[in-house]
Amino acid sequence: MGARFSFDLKCVLLYISVLLLLVFLLKYVWNKRFLYYYGSKISGPFALPLIGSAYYFTGGAKVLYDKLWQICEKYQPLAKIWLGPHLMVIPSHPKDVEYLLHNFVSKGQLYEYITPLFGHGLLTGTVEKWKDHRKLINASFNSKILNSFIDIFVTHAKSSLDVFKEFCGKGQVDILPVFLRINIDGICETAMGVKPGTLSDRYDYLDWMMRAEHLIMVRMFRPWLYPDFIWKNTNMGKEQKQLCKKSWKFIANIIKQKRGEKINTLHNDLKKLSFLEYFIDLTDEQQKWCEKELIEEAQTMVFTGSGSLAITECYVLLMLAIHPEIQEKIYEELLTIFGNSDRDLCFKDLSKLCYLDRVIKETLRLFPIAPYIARLLDSDIHMEKYVIPKGTFALIPITYLQRNSNLWSEPLRFDPDRFLPEQVATRERCVYLPFSYGSRNCIGLKYAEISLKATLATILRKYKVTSCIYKSVEEIEFEFTMFIKPTRGSFVQIEERIR
């Protein structure tokens, strides 16, 4: 009798468990009914239960870019993919992109997978936190501070000239490590206000971060790794945890070092503070930030700044190797400004580097550092043919827009004159988005412009690239992580200029 009762109780408990699970699933589906209904009206790859369209991206970061491009091409002007429970739409019409970036600033749950690396700073924070931090950080990005950095950028570019000299006569060499070192040193001295030589593990820091952001991208396109209890118990999850721990410690040590220095300026004299000094002032004196927020914003600035600048500089040199006639035009511009003098580039020279500026912009058109950005829709959007429901992620295909043959003539032809003022005036907004668009655009635009010009001009006065691993733009394939990097590396051949 007792055994029978025990058996019946187990059956009842099993039935109750199954019933509760069914109720949960029904409630989950009901809450997402509009997402499923309106999502079904938008074309895209077939979605499987639970994992959605993630099977389509089997092959990881090396195939991800090509697969997303194929989806944009096949289903334009609006495609959809399901990543597990997340509906994602990919608009490819500039007007739609402009509307989305102008009206939606939330980045949503997908960016939560980046938070182990960046916390909830300017890049990943909630709308409320982003608005508060953006307003405060904007105050420190004033022209006087940014313009004062040019001497530091030139100094660190000059420190690499001996390395480039060693490269001469050695065939094709990978220049990414050189530019990463130039830029981590530059950003430590400018934004953080510390001498890079005092940070012995700064180059290791870049390796940690590059590996960690690769792991983040692996997870983002594998929905079965979304649950934290699964991810944290994988080898990749454990590795990411250790890498993040070391990177956070590196940033904390910079802050500790800076606090140990005497900051001999009033807290409200922003024009005399480095970014980190200002962040420390916001935390210690004004008490507008907590310590965690201070570290998060410093981490975001150091890695995204140094990584994006270094990769862009590599792409510029790759383009000059493929297009020697354009490289010679840059050199002619440099000769016009400097003649045969050895004086360093100064602030007044920046506005004269018109052709170099156009070369940089054309490079960023073909190779934007962030190939995609996402926005979470917090309200329904009614388009001509579709309704995009609240809760959808809009994935903005920056690279696709900037290489779309419907928007650019001969899009894979490298032509800096696309950015002559009269050409720019004829284009729609949101066909060129290397620094995003709208209120949540990249805050470091001006910093990047000054740094890129100063670094490239200093190096190209002394050296030229004569060949590279690629023969054309079409040959360059991408590995899609947080930054868009060439899969075969940034190998070029360097020669010293003889004057």
Short mmCIF file of C-alpha atoms in Angstrom, two decimals:
data_model
loop_
_atom_site.label_atom_id
_atom_site.label_comp_id
_atom_site.label_asym_id
_atom_site.label_seq_id
_atom_site.Cartn_x
_atom_site.Cartn_y
_atom_site.Cartn_z
CA MET A 1 0.00 0.00 0.00
CA GLY A 2 2.82 2.36 0.96
CA ALA A 3 4.67 1.61 -2.30
CA ARG A 4 1.48 2.26 -4.30
CA PHE A 5 1.01 5.60 -2.53
CA SER A 6 4.63 6.55 -3.21
CA PHE A 7 4.23 5.67 -6.91
CA ASP A 8 1.01 7.72 -7.20
CA LEU A 9 2.69 10.70 -5.52
CA LYS A 10 5.57 10.59 -7.97
CA CYS A 11 3.10 10.49 -10.87
CA VAL A 12 1.19 13.45 -9.46
CA LEU A 13 4.42 15.41 -9.01
CA LEU A 14 5.49 14.53 -12.55
CA TYR A 15 2.12 15.63 -13.95
CA ILE A 16 2.31 18.88 -11.99
CA SER A 17 5.86 19.52 -13.24
CA VAL A 18 4.85 18.89 -16.85
CA LEU A 19 1.78 21.10 -16.42
CA LEU A 20 3.86 23.91 -14.92
CA LEU A 21 6.34 23.60 -17.76
CA LEU A 22 3.53 23.79 -20.32
CA VAL A 23 2.04 26.82 -18.54
CA PHE A 24 5.47 28.49 -18.57
CA LEU A 25 5.97 27.77 -22.27
CA LEU A 26 2.47 28.97 -23.15
CA LYS A 27 3.00 32.15 -21.17
CA TYR A 28 6.40 32.67 -22.83
CA VAL A 29 4.93 32.18 -26.32
CA TRP A 30 1.94 34.38 -25.49
CA ASN A 31 4.18 37.22 -24.34
CA LYS A 32 6.11 36.97 -27.59
CA ARG A 33 3.10 36.41 -29.84
CA PHE A 34 3.47 39.72 -31.66
CA LEU A 35 7.18 39.07 -32.16
CA TYR A 36 6.40 35.70 -33.74
CA TYR A 37 3.46 36.94 -35.77
CA TYR A 38 5.03 40.03 -37.31
CA GLY A 39 8.41 38.33 -37.56
CA SER A 40 6.83 35.64 -39.73
CA LYS A 41 5.92 38.33 -42.29
CA ILE A 42 9.59 39.30 -42.81
CA SER A 43 11.79 37.16 -45.03
CA GLY A 44 14.94 35.48 -43.79
CA PRO A 45 16.72 32.15 -43.32
CA PHE A 46 14.70 29.25 -41.95
CA ALA A 47 14.65 29.14 -38.15
CA LEU A 48 14.85 25.96 -36.09
CA PRO A 49 13.27 25.57 -32.65
CA LEU A 50 15.37 26.95 -29.76
CA ILE A 51 18.46 27.94 -31.80
CA GLY A 52 16.68 29.86 -34.56
CA SER A 53 18.91 30.64 -37.54
CA ALA A 54 22.16 30.14 -35.62
CA TYR A 55 22.90 26.97 -37.60
CA TYR A 56 23.40 29.26 -40.60
CA PHE A 57 26.57 30.66 -39.03
CA THR A 58 28.33 27.35 -38.45
CA GLY A 59 32.01 28.09 -38.97
CA GLY A 60 32.34 30.92 -36.49
CA ALA A 61 33.81 34.38 -36.91
CA LYS A 62 35.51 33.59 -40.23
CA VAL A 63 32.22 32.93 -42.04
CA LEU A 64 29.99 35.27 -40.06
CA TYR A 65 30.64 38.36 -42.18
CA ASP A 66 30.00 36.55 -45.48
CA LYS A 67 26.83 34.91 -44.17
CA LEU A 68 25.37 38.19 -42.96
CA TRP A 69 26.26 39.81 -46.29
CA GLN A 70 24.45 37.03 -48.15
CA ILE A 71 21.35 37.56 -45.99
CA CYS A 72 21.40 41.32 -46.69
CA GLU A 73 21.73 40.70 -50.43
CA LYS A 74 19.04 38.04 -50.66
CA TYR A 75 16.37 39.64 -48.47
CA GLN A 76 16.93 43.40 -48.88
CA PRO A 77 15.60 45.93 -48.00
CA LEU A 78 14.65 44.14 -44.76
CA ALA A 79 15.88 40.75 -43.64
CA LYS A 80 15.33 38.82 -40.44
CA ILE A 81 17.23 36.21 -38.46
CA TRP A 82 16.36 34.47 -35.23
CA LEU A 83 19.17 34.03 -32.71
CA GLY A 84 17.62 31.73 -30.18
CA PRO A 85 14.74 33.74 -28.67
CA HIS A 86 15.88 37.03 -30.22
CA LEU A 87 14.29 38.37 -33.40
CA MET A 88 16.76 40.45 -35.36
CA VAL A 89 15.97 42.51 -38.45
CA ILE A 90 18.60 43.89 -40.83
CA PRO A 91 17.52 47.02 -42.74
CA SER A 92 19.54 47.99 -45.81
CA HIS A 93 17.77 51.16 -46.92
CA PRO A 94 19.48 54.37 -45.69
CA LYS A 95 16.18 56.06 -44.78
CA ASP A 96 15.16 53.15 -42.57
CA VAL A 97 18.60 53.10 -40.95
CA GLU A 98 18.45 56.83 -40.31
CA TYR A 99 15.04 56.50 -38.66
CA LEU A 100 16.18 53.64 -36.42
CA LEU A 101 19.41 55.28 -35.28
CA HIS A 102 17.70 58.62 -34.74
CA ASN A 103 14.82 57.24 -32.69
CA PHE A 104 16.22 54.25 -30.79
CA VAL A 105 19.24 54.30 -28.49
CA SER A 106 18.80 51.17 -26.36
CA LYS A 107 21.24 48.37 -27.14
CA GLY A 108 19.39 45.68 -25.22
CA GLN A 109 20.14 42.18 -24.04
CA LEU A 110 22.55 41.12 -26.79
CA TYR A 111 25.08 43.63 -25.49
CA GLU A 112 24.90 41.94 -22.10
CA TYR A 113 27.28 39.33 -23.48
CA ILE A 114 29.89 42.09 -23.82
CA THR A 115 29.54 43.31 -20.23
CA PRO A 116 32.10 40.87 -18.76
CA LEU A 117 34.63 42.85 -20.80
CA PHE A 118 33.29 46.40 -20.54
CA GLY A 119 30.81 46.41 -17.68
CA HIS A 120 27.95 48.86 -18.15
CA GLY A 121 29.93 51.82 -19.43
CA LEU A 122 29.28 54.13 -22.37
CA LEU A 123 29.43 51.30 -24.91
CA THR A 124 27.03 48.88 -23.22
CA GLY A 125 25.13 50.80 -20.55
CA THR A 126 21.38 51.23 -20.25
CA VAL A 127 19.79 54.27 -21.86
CA GLU A 128 19.53 56.12 -18.55
CA LYS A 129 23.14 55.40 -17.63
CA TRP A 130 24.40 56.20 -21.12
CA LYS A 131 22.64 59.58 -21.14
CA ASP A 132 24.11 60.51 -17.78
CA HIS A 133 27.63 59.36 -18.63
CA ARG A 134 27.62 60.76 -22.16
CA LYS A 135 26.73 64.20 -20.88
CA LEU A 136 29.52 64.11 -18.32
CA ILE A 137 32.14 62.68 -20.66
CA ASN A 138 31.26 65.15 -23.45
CA ALA A 139 32.52 67.92 -21.19
CA SER A 140 36.04 66.45 -21.24
CA PHE A 141 36.12 65.97 -25.03
CA ASN A 142 36.68 69.65 -25.71
CA SER A 143 38.83 70.87 -28.60
CA LYS A 144 41.53 72.39 -26.44
CA ILE A 145 42.28 69.08 -24.73
CA LEU A 146 42.11 67.06 -27.97
CA ASN A 147 44.32 69.47 -29.90
CA SER A 148 46.93 69.34 -27.15
CA PHE A 149 47.38 65.61 -27.75
CA ILE A 150 48.95 65.96 -31.18
CA ASP A 151 52.52 66.17 -29.84
CA ILE A 152 51.99 62.92 -27.93
CA PHE A 153 50.59 61.15 -31.01
CA VAL A 154 53.59 62.31 -33.06
CA THR A 155 56.04 61.23 -30.35
CA HIS A 156 54.68 57.69 -30.21
CA ALA A 157 54.54 57.45 -34.00
CA LYS A 158 58.20 58.56 -34.15
CA SER A 159 59.11 55.94 -31.55
CA SER A 160 58.02 53.29 -34.09
CA LEU A 161 60.22 54.57 -36.90
CA ASP A 162 63.14 52.40 -35.82
CA VAL A 163 60.85 49.37 -35.95
CA PHE A 164 59.81 50.25 -39.49
CA LYS A 165 63.49 50.66 -40.39
CA GLU A 166 64.14 47.13 -39.16
CA PHE A 167 61.32 45.90 -41.41
CA CYS A 168 63.00 47.27 -44.53
CA GLY A 169 64.42 44.50 -46.70
CA LYS A 170 62.67 41.75 -44.77
CA GLY A 171 59.81 41.10 -47.16
CA GLN A 172 56.23 41.30 -45.97
CA VAL A 173 55.75 41.80 -42.22
CA ASP A 174 52.67 42.04 -40.01
CA ILE A 175 52.25 45.66 -38.96
CA LEU A 176 49.27 45.19 -36.61
CA PRO A 177 51.43 44.56 -33.49
CA VAL A 178 53.36 47.79 -34.21
CA PHE A 179 50.25 49.91 -34.51
CA LEU A 180 48.68 48.30 -31.46
CA ARG A 181 51.73 49.33 -29.43
CA ILE A 182 51.74 52.85 -30.84
CA ASN A 183 48.11 53.34 -29.92
CA ILE A 184 48.06 51.72 -26.48
CA ASP A 185 51.02 53.94 -25.58
CA GLY A 186 49.30 56.98 -27.05
CA ILE A 187 45.99 56.43 -25.30
CA CYS A 188 47.66 55.69 -21.96
CA GLU A 189 49.50 58.98 -22.12
CA THR A 190 46.67 61.10 -23.54
CA ALA A 191 43.40 59.73 -22.16
CA MET A 192 44.83 58.17 -18.99
CA GLY A 193 47.57 60.72 -18.38
CA VAL A 194 50.21 58.14 -17.38
CA LYS A 195 53.59 57.37 -18.88
CA PRO A 196 53.17 54.11 -20.77
CA GLY A 197 56.64 52.92 -19.74
CA THR A 198 55.34 52.56 -16.18
CA LEU A 199 52.80 49.94 -17.33
CA SER A 200 54.86 46.83 -17.98
CA ASP A 201 51.92 44.63 -18.98
CA ARG A 202 50.23 47.05 -21.39
CA TYR A 203 51.00 44.94 -24.46
CA ASP A 204 49.81 41.78 -22.73
CA TYR A 205 46.60 43.68 -21.95
CA LEU A 206 45.90 44.03 -25.68
CA ASP A 207 46.39 40.29 -26.21
CA TRP A 208 43.99 39.51 -23.35
CA MET A 209 41.34 41.85 -24.69
CA MET A 210 41.62 40.69 -28.30
CA ARG A 211 41.17 37.09 -27.22
CA ALA A 212 38.28 37.94 -24.87
CA GLU A 213 36.35 39.87 -27.52
CA HIS A 214 36.77 36.92 -29.89
CA LEU A 215 35.19 34.62 -27.29
CA ILE A 216 32.33 37.07 -26.79
CA MET A 217 31.51 36.97 -30.50
CA VAL A 218 31.60 33.17 -30.50
CA ARG A 219 29.01 33.16 -27.74
CA MET A 220 26.78 35.79 -29.32
CA PHE A 221 26.07 33.64 -32.37
CA ARG A 222 25.63 30.36 -30.47
CA PRO A 223 22.33 30.64 -28.60
CA TRP A 224 22.90 27.41 -26.70
CA LEU A 225 25.71 29.27 -24.90
CA TYR A 226 23.46 32.16 -23.82
CA PRO A 227 22.54 30.80 -20.35
CA ASP A 228 25.24 31.88 -17.90
CA PHE A 229 25.25 28.54 -16.08
CA ILE A 230 26.20 26.84 -19.36
CA TRP A 231 28.72 29.42 -20.58
CA LYS A 232 30.55 29.69 -17.26
CA ASN A 233 31.16 25.94 -17.25
CA THR A 234 32.63 25.77 -20.75
CA ASN A 235 36.36 26.07 -21.37
CA MET A 236 35.73 29.25 -23.35
CA GLY A 237 33.69 30.75 -20.51
CA LYS A 238 36.39 29.94 -17.98
CA GLU A 239 39.07 31.39 -20.25
CA GLN A 240 37.06 34.57 -20.78
CA LYS A 241 36.65 34.99 -17.03
CA GLN A 242 40.41 34.84 -16.47
CA LEU A 243 41.14 37.22 -19.33
CA CYS A 244 38.60 39.74 -18.06
CA LYS A 245 39.95 39.47 -14.53
CA LYS A 246 43.45 40.36 -15.73
CA SER A 247 42.25 43.23 -17.91
CA TRP A 248 40.17 44.79 -15.12
CA LYS A 249 43.19 44.55 -12.82
CA PHE A 250 45.32 46.36 -15.41
CA ILE A 251 42.85 49.26 -15.58
CA ALA A 252 42.51 49.37 -11.78
CA ASN A 253 46.30 49.66 -11.51
CA ILE A 254 46.33 52.63 -13.91
CA ILE A 255 43.73 54.37 -11.76
CA LYS A 256 45.65 53.57 -8.59
CA GLN A 257 48.82 54.99 -10.12
CA LYS A 258 47.03 58.14 -11.25
CA ARG A 259 45.49 58.66 -7.83
CA GLY A 260 48.99 58.51 -6.37
CA GLU A 261 50.02 61.54 -8.40
CA LYS A 262 49.28 65.05 -7.29
CA ILE A 263 46.68 66.58 -9.60
CA ASN A 264 47.52 70.25 -9.23
CA THR A 265 44.38 71.73 -10.75
CA LEU A 266 40.92 72.60 -9.53
CA HIS A 267 38.32 69.92 -10.18
CA ASN A 268 36.21 72.27 -12.30
CA ASP A 269 39.06 73.30 -14.63
CA LEU A 270 38.30 70.65 -17.26
CA LYS A 271 40.65 72.12 -19.86
CA LYS A 272 43.65 71.05 -17.76
CA LEU A 273 42.55 67.52 -16.90
CA SER A 274 43.24 64.29 -18.76
CA PHE A 275 40.18 62.12 -19.27
CA LEU A 276 41.16 59.83 -16.40
CA GLU A 277 41.83 62.75 -14.07
CA TYR A 278 38.38 64.05 -14.89
CA PHE A 279 36.85 60.60 -14.29
CA ILE A 280 38.64 60.38 -10.94
CA ASP A 281 37.39 63.86 -10.07
CA LEU A 282 33.81 62.80 -10.90
CA THR A 283 34.25 59.83 -8.58
CA ASP A 284 36.27 61.17 -5.64
CA GLU A 285 35.39 64.85 -5.49
CA GLN A 286 32.02 65.30 -7.19
CA GLN A 287 30.80 61.81 -6.22
CA LYS A 288 28.77 61.48 -9.40
CA TRP A 289 30.26 58.06 -10.19
CA CYS A 290 31.08 55.03 -8.13
CA GLU A 291 34.42 53.22 -8.40
CA LYS A 292 32.94 50.55 -10.67
CA GLU A 293 31.71 53.16 -13.16
CA LEU A 294 35.13 54.80 -13.18
CA ILE A 295 36.86 51.52 -14.06
CA GLU A 296 34.24 50.62 -16.70
CA GLU A 297 34.63 53.90 -18.59
CA ALA A 298 38.42 53.73 -18.44
CA GLN A 299 38.37 50.16 -19.78
CA THR A 300 36.04 51.13 -22.61
CA MET A 301 38.21 54.07 -23.61
CA VAL A 302 41.56 52.27 -23.47
CA PHE A 303 40.66 49.17 -25.46
CA THR A 304 38.17 50.47 -28.02
CA GLY A 305 40.42 53.46 -28.70
CA SER A 306 43.70 51.62 -29.13
CA GLY A 307 42.23 48.63 -30.99
CA SER A 308 40.12 50.56 -33.49
CA LEU A 309 42.86 53.05 -34.34
CA ALA A 310 45.49 50.36 -34.86
CA ILE A 311 43.31 48.28 -37.17
CA THR A 312 42.30 51.34 -39.21
CA GLU A 313 45.95 52.32 -39.68
CA CYS A 314 46.69 48.80 -40.91
CA TYR A 315 43.91 49.02 -43.47
CA VAL A 316 45.20 52.39 -44.69
CA LEU A 317 48.65 50.92 -45.34
CA LEU A 318 47.14 47.89 -47.06
CA MET A 319 45.24 50.23 -49.37
CA LEU A 320 48.37 52.25 -50.11
CA ALA A 321 50.28 49.09 -50.96
CA ILE A 322 47.55 48.07 -53.42
CA HIS A 323 47.25 51.62 -54.82
CA PRO A 324 50.78 53.09 -55.07
CA GLU A 325 49.57 56.08 -57.08
CA ILE A 326 47.40 57.17 -54.15
CA GLN A 327 50.33 56.72 -51.77
CA GLU A 328 52.41 59.06 -53.94
CA LYS A 329 49.68 61.70 -53.83
CA ILE A 330 49.81 61.59 -50.04
CA TYR A 331 53.57 61.98 -50.14
CA GLU A 332 53.28 64.95 -52.50
CA GLU A 333 50.85 66.56 -50.04
CA LEU A 334 53.33 65.96 -47.21
CA LEU A 335 56.14 67.52 -49.25
CA THR A 336 53.96 70.55 -49.92
CA ILE A 337 53.48 71.01 -46.17
CA PHE A 338 56.93 70.07 -44.85
CA GLY A 339 59.29 70.35 -47.81
CA ASN A 340 62.64 68.82 -46.88
CA SER A 341 62.44 69.90 -43.24
CA ASP A 342 62.44 67.43 -40.38
CA ARG A 343 60.13 69.43 -38.16
CA ASP A 344 57.35 67.56 -36.42
CA LEU A 345 53.75 67.82 -37.49
CA CYS A 346 51.85 70.41 -35.45
CA PHE A 347 48.20 71.29 -34.96
CA LYS A 348 48.14 73.85 -37.79
CA ASP A 349 49.22 71.16 -40.26
CA LEU A 350 46.16 68.96 -39.64
CA SER A 351 43.80 71.09 -41.73
CA LYS A 352 46.26 70.93 -44.65
CA LEU A 353 46.21 67.13 -44.81
CA CYS A 354 43.15 67.15 -47.07
CA TYR A 355 44.08 64.22 -49.29
CA LEU A 356 45.23 62.06 -46.39
CA ASP A 357 41.91 62.84 -44.72
CA ARG A 358 40.02 61.60 -47.79
CA VAL A 359 42.17 58.44 -47.92
CA ILE A 360 41.33 57.70 -44.29
CA LYS A 361 37.61 58.22 -44.92
CA GLU A 362 37.62 56.00 -48.01
CA THR A 363 39.45 53.33 -46.01
CA LEU A 364 36.79 53.53 -43.31
CA ARG A 365 34.11 53.25 -45.97
CA LEU A 366 35.48 49.92 -47.15
CA PHE A 367 36.65 48.74 -43.74
CA PRO A 368 34.54 50.24 -40.93
CA ILE A 369 35.89 48.99 -37.62
CA ALA A 370 32.45 47.94 -36.35
CA PRO A 371 30.75 46.23 -39.32
CA TYR A 372 27.39 46.05 -37.50
CA ILE A 373 25.74 47.84 -34.60
CA ALA A 374 22.47 46.90 -32.88
CA ARG A 375 19.53 48.77 -31.42
CA LEU A 376 16.64 47.37 -29.38
CA LEU A 377 13.23 48.63 -30.47
CA ASP A 378 11.18 49.74 -27.47
CA SER A 379 8.07 50.41 -29.56
CA ASP A 380 6.44 49.04 -32.72
CA ILE A 381 7.49 50.47 -36.08
CA HIS A 382 4.99 50.60 -38.94
CA MET A 383 6.76 50.54 -42.28
CA GLU A 384 5.27 50.52 -45.77
CA LYS A 385 5.18 46.71 -46.02
CA TYR A 386 6.04 45.53 -42.53
CA VAL A 387 5.41 46.01 -38.87
CA ILE A 388 8.55 45.57 -36.77
CA PRO A 389 7.36 44.71 -33.27
CA LYS A 390 8.60 46.01 -29.98
CA GLY A 391 11.38 43.83 -28.58
CA THR A 392 13.08 43.30 -31.95
CA PHE A 393 16.78 43.99 -32.41
CA ALA A 394 17.71 46.07 -35.44
CA LEU A 395 21.13 45.07 -36.74
CA ILE A 396 22.54 47.96 -38.77
CA PRO A 397 24.77 46.55 -41.56
CA ILE A 398 27.37 49.32 -41.80
CA THR A 399 29.74 47.48 -44.13
CA TYR A 400 26.89 46.44 -46.42
CA LEU A 401 25.59 50.01 -46.66
CA GLN A 402 29.05 51.35 -47.40
CA ARG A 403 29.70 48.73 -50.13
CA ASN A 404 26.23 48.57 -51.65
CA SER A 405 26.31 48.99 -55.43
CA ASN A 406 22.88 50.66 -55.27
CA LEU A 407 24.36 53.42 -53.11
CA TRP A 408 27.93 53.69 -54.40
CA SER A 409 29.25 53.48 -57.95
CA GLU A 410 31.89 50.75 -58.26
CA PRO A 411 31.80 50.24 -54.49
CA LEU A 412 34.98 48.13 -54.29
CA ARG A 413 37.06 50.71 -56.17
CA PHE A 414 39.27 52.66 -53.76
CA ASP A 415 38.62 56.32 -54.60
CA PRO A 416 39.41 59.00 -51.97
CA ASP A 417 37.74 61.64 -54.16
CA ARG A 418 34.38 60.23 -53.12
CA PHE A 419 34.92 62.47 -50.09
CA LEU A 420 35.43 65.73 -51.91
CA PRO A 421 32.92 68.22 -50.42
CA GLU A 422 30.83 68.36 -53.60
CA GLN A 423 30.56 64.55 -53.65
CA VAL A 424 29.61 64.31 -49.98
CA ALA A 425 26.87 66.92 -50.46
CA THR A 426 25.03 64.70 -52.96
CA ARG A 427 24.78 61.60 -50.74
CA GLU A 428 22.03 60.50 -48.42
CA ARG A 429 22.60 60.36 -44.71
CA CYS A 430 23.43 56.93 -43.33
CA VAL A 431 25.18 55.55 -46.38
CA TYR A 432 28.46 56.23 -44.52
CA LEU A 433 28.49 55.29 -40.84
CA PRO A 434 32.00 54.43 -39.61
CA PHE A 435 31.31 56.28 -36.35
CA SER A 436 27.61 55.38 -36.22
CA TYR A 437 24.90 58.06 -36.36
CA GLY A 438 22.50 59.84 -34.05
CA SER A 439 22.87 60.71 -30.41
CA ARG A 440 24.57 57.40 -29.58
CA ASN A 441 27.33 57.84 -32.13
CA CYS A 442 31.02 57.35 -31.33
CA ILE A 443 32.22 59.95 -28.84
CA GLY A 444 35.82 59.49 -29.99
CA LEU A 445 35.38 60.77 -33.55
CA LYS A 446 37.53 63.89 -33.15
CA TYR A 447 40.15 62.02 -31.11
CA ALA A 448 40.38 59.39 -33.86
CA GLU A 449 40.72 61.97 -36.65
CA ILE A 450 43.63 63.72 -34.94
CA SER A 451 45.39 60.50 -33.93
CA LEU A 452 45.06 58.85 -37.36
CA LYS A 453 46.36 61.88 -39.24
CA ALA A 454 49.25 62.50 -36.87
CA THR A 455 50.37 58.87 -36.79
CA LEU A 456 50.06 58.14 -40.51
CA ALA A 457 51.61 61.43 -41.64
CA THR A 458 54.62 60.91 -39.36
CA ILE A 459 55.26 57.40 -40.68
CA LEU A 460 54.53 58.07 -44.37
CA ARG A 461 57.03 60.95 -44.44
CA LYS A 462 59.81 58.42 -43.79
CA TYR A 463 58.55 55.12 -45.21
CA LYS A 464 56.41 53.70 -47.98
CA VAL A 465 54.66 50.38 -48.47
CA THR A 466 55.56 48.64 -51.72
CA SER A 467 53.46 45.48 -51.60
CA CYS A 468 51.12 43.53 -49.37
CA ILE A 469 49.63 40.08 -48.99
CA TYR A 470 46.58 41.17 -51.03
CA LYS A 471 46.41 42.28 -54.66
CA SER A 472 42.98 43.91 -54.54
CA VAL A 473 40.24 45.02 -52.18
CA GLU A 474 38.19 41.98 -53.21
CA GLU A 475 40.85 39.61 -51.85
CA ILE A 476 40.59 40.89 -48.29
CA GLU A 477 38.37 38.57 -46.27
CA PHE A 478 37.25 39.38 -42.74
CA GLU A 479 37.17 37.79 -39.36
CA PHE A 480 34.13 39.29 -37.65
CA THR A 481 34.74 39.92 -33.97
CA MET A 482 34.02 43.24 -32.26
CA PHE A 483 36.48 44.71 -34.76
CA ILE A 484 36.60 43.70 -38.40
CA LYS A 485 40.05 42.22 -39.00
CA PRO A 486 41.55 40.69 -42.16
CA THR A 487 41.68 36.91 -41.79
CA ARG A 488 45.14 36.64 -43.36
CA GLY A 489 46.64 39.45 -41.32
CA SER A 490 48.11 42.86 -42.20
CA PHE A 491 51.31 41.91 -44.00
CA VAL A 492 53.05 44.63 -46.03
CA GLN A 493 56.53 45.31 -47.37
CA ILE A 494 58.21 48.48 -46.09
CA GLU A 495 60.85 50.64 -47.77
CA GLU A 496 62.59 53.73 -46.49
CA ARG A 497 62.02 56.88 -48.51
CA ILE A 498 65.17 58.41 -49.99
CA ARG A 499 65.12 62.18 -50.24
#
